[in-house]
Amino acid sequence: MRTYPSQNPAGTLTVDTGRGVTAPRGFVAGATTAGFKASGTPDLALVANEGPHHAVAAVYTTNRVSAAPVQWSKATTADGRAAAVVLNSGGANACTGPQGFQAAHRTAELVGEALGIGAGDVVVCSTGLIGVQLPMDVMERGIPAVVRALADDDAAGAAAAQAIMTTDTVAKQASYVRDGWTVGGMAKGAGMLAPGLATMLVVLTTDADMSSDALQWALDDAVKLTFNRTDSDGCMSTNDTVVLLGSGASGIKPDEFEFSQAVTAVCHSLAQQLITDAEGASHDIEITTVNAQTEKQAEDVSRTVARSNLFKTAIFGNDPNWGRVLSAVGTTDARFDADRLDVTINGVMVCRNGMIGDPREGVDLAADRKVTVLIDLKAGDADATVWTNDLTHDYVEENSAYSS
Amino acid sequence: MRTYPSQNPAGTLTVDTGRGVTAPRGFVAGATTAGFKASGTPDLALVANEGPHHAVAAVYTTNRVSAAPVQWSKATTADGRAAAVVLNSGGANACTGPQGFQAAHRTAELVGEALGIGAGDVVVCSTGLIGVQLPMDVMERGIPAVVRALADDDAAGAAAAQAIMTTDTVAKQASYVRDGWTVGGMAKGAGMLAPGLATMLVVLTTDADMSSDALQWALDDAVKLTFNRTDSDGCMSTNDTVVLLGSGASGIKPDEFEFSQAVTAVCHSLAQQLITDAEGASHDIEITTVNAQTEKQAEDVSRTVARSNLFKTAIFGNDPNWGRVLSAVGTTDARFDADRLDVTINGVMVCRNGMIGDPREGVDLAADRKVTVLIDLKAGDADATVWTNDLTHDYVEENSAYSS
């Protein structure tokens, strides 16, 4: 039985999952039940940056069919400045044409009027069913209510995290405190996680005094190693957005590397919470490829295995089926010699040099939700980890019954 | 309601699914229960070419983790000459190292000795669980029995088609007769169909008098438009093999285009039979992308939709979810304008210019096993069709319970 260190890209930083976007100073959050969702649960959230600075960085879906709020928000954050993020569940406002873009624009205007800021400083995020226009009468009534709900305490942050849920079963928050400055965040998304994000909305906040460029560098690094390597079902959404707001309220300018590590730690925690809550999954799977020629090849191998439906169903059946791992690895262009591949599942080398490993050591996948797969390409010294889930009856059930 | 012509790449040629590899003259086939399968069903098949010619063409998996029989057969068919194909179910002989290659070689020797031909003229195919050595005592006993069973009638061809089944529920055969010459074939494979083939074994025979080069041209064309566009779950096997044997026994040299069309017609029929029998599927889905800039872009778009688990579960739920189609299309590099995309499902334009189409026309997917999806990119004049299945509870069940 071999053991490997944690694949947490942020190392050993300790994250608090009990606090979110209001953990840093300078931020207020709120939520309300506007009426977008038939279920009658909260469906409108707002996060506002009270300054003194209003820096912003953002990463959006690379899906070329992008939703109206993504198109709006890309334009508003291009100048590195934003003061609020408004998010609704109960409707994606995607594939809705000019009327949909107008709805996103009007939403930003309503928030701007209520907060006394410009519409161009309001980021808009939506999640829910594609192809349906947002009911703007609901939005008109909802925005004053969510503005009235704004507060700077933990309960307000938690309420916002709750209001953005769709098929999520739990709200996702994380925060990290260091030397007088803090990074906080909330996320929604379950099931449609994918490459380049995926029906995932994430709002991050910090009171560190960073320029929008420094925020963007830190965010790009963090997203690359966390959300972009979280691949539940290989599908990419039209609405994915990750926004990082900087208030500068701590008055502290942290070291850029330390700040980047903090953002990565919060993103890693949120990404792990997303995987754990993915639709219908019974196993969380961590696939690490080591000794690849390049990091890109390592990531490609891990991701290809993560997307193999045959592998994912085997794990659901608690079958440590290394043949399906090798079969997936063989479809990549990564450098390796098929006769030298090793595969280790939950610490047991089930495949050694492309053949069966030590069959005397059993691998009991039923005992634990977590499954770790380590693929040794023996072709270099680069590595990469991708996180995914097993493919289960409940995944099929939720995604065949829930229109999204 | 718009209608579109059939996407059969062979046009309107009429194929007989009641006869297979023994339909052309010059071929004998046989099957036996050697004992590879615990189930006690037939598991060893042999197809022999009695000449006068012994031309061969073949296409193999592009998976870089290829099984020992694939490595053996690639070498034997490189000279364009082969006289027999031996196929076992109950064991893939993949990831079995030098001992596995020796087993494939020994299998060819045993067949060669029994038929009085060289081992180098014997193609070997295996299917079943990866990572387990073939029991060669079973092979030693089985080969004399399968040679004794050889006959040139329809029943012998059908028995061979039966013996190569694994999770298949029905044997797959097809033949096409034209002007004194015939193409016949059999196939196995269910579930793991994929790009570049996939746990699929296909033996084709013809009595047309064609050189091995002409056979290869026809086979490459046919495979490209049929098996390579049949993508059940995106997974590619280590063992896929398509072999075409030419006896020349008709004494007729057909026109190369007519011959190519005939091979394509037989391959299309076998590919459709594979899709219809795919593990646990409840819908066969035909995805055609039209007006693409290039055929490659059209194929890429169709294949990307075919691999979207969200789309495939929606179809299982009888939900004509065009948002999931657009979301998948948006992840490709094909040329298109998101605001001009049309999607037609079962003849109803559900999405027009990137927005909802005519919602008054219902699409009832529950009524029929077949689902047709037409995506209009409005970017050129190329098109391509990919066939797949829905993602169902039974797929998860079969692939989590059956080790392969």
Coordinates of C-alpha atoms in Angstrom, one line a residue, chain B residues 56 72-73 75-84 105 108-109 112 117-123:
Chain B
V56 CA -7.3 -9.0 -46.9
W72 CA -0.5 -9.9 -33.9
S73 CA -3.1 -9.3 -36.6
A75 CA 1.5 -7.8 -38.5
T76 CA -0.2 -10.7 -40.3
T77 CA -2.4 -8.5 -42.5
A78 CA 0.3 -6.0 -43.4
D79 CA 1.1 -8.0 -46.6
G80 CA -2.5 -7.9 -47.8
R81 CA -2.9 -11.6 -47.5
A82 CA -4.9 -13.7 -45.0
A83 CA -6.8 -17.0 -45.2
A84 CA -8.7 -17.2 -41.9
H105 CA 0.7 -16.2 -31.8
A108 CA -2.7 -18.5 -35.0
E109 CA -0.3 -21.5 -35.2
G112 CA -2.8 -22.7 -39.3
I117 CA -2.0 -22.8 -43.9
G118 CA 0.7 -20.6 -42.4
A119 CA 0.2 -19.0 -39.0
G120 CA 1.0 -15.7 -40.7
D121 CA -2.2 -15.9 -42.7
V122 CA -4.4 -16.2 -39.6
V123 CA -6.0 -13.1 -38.1

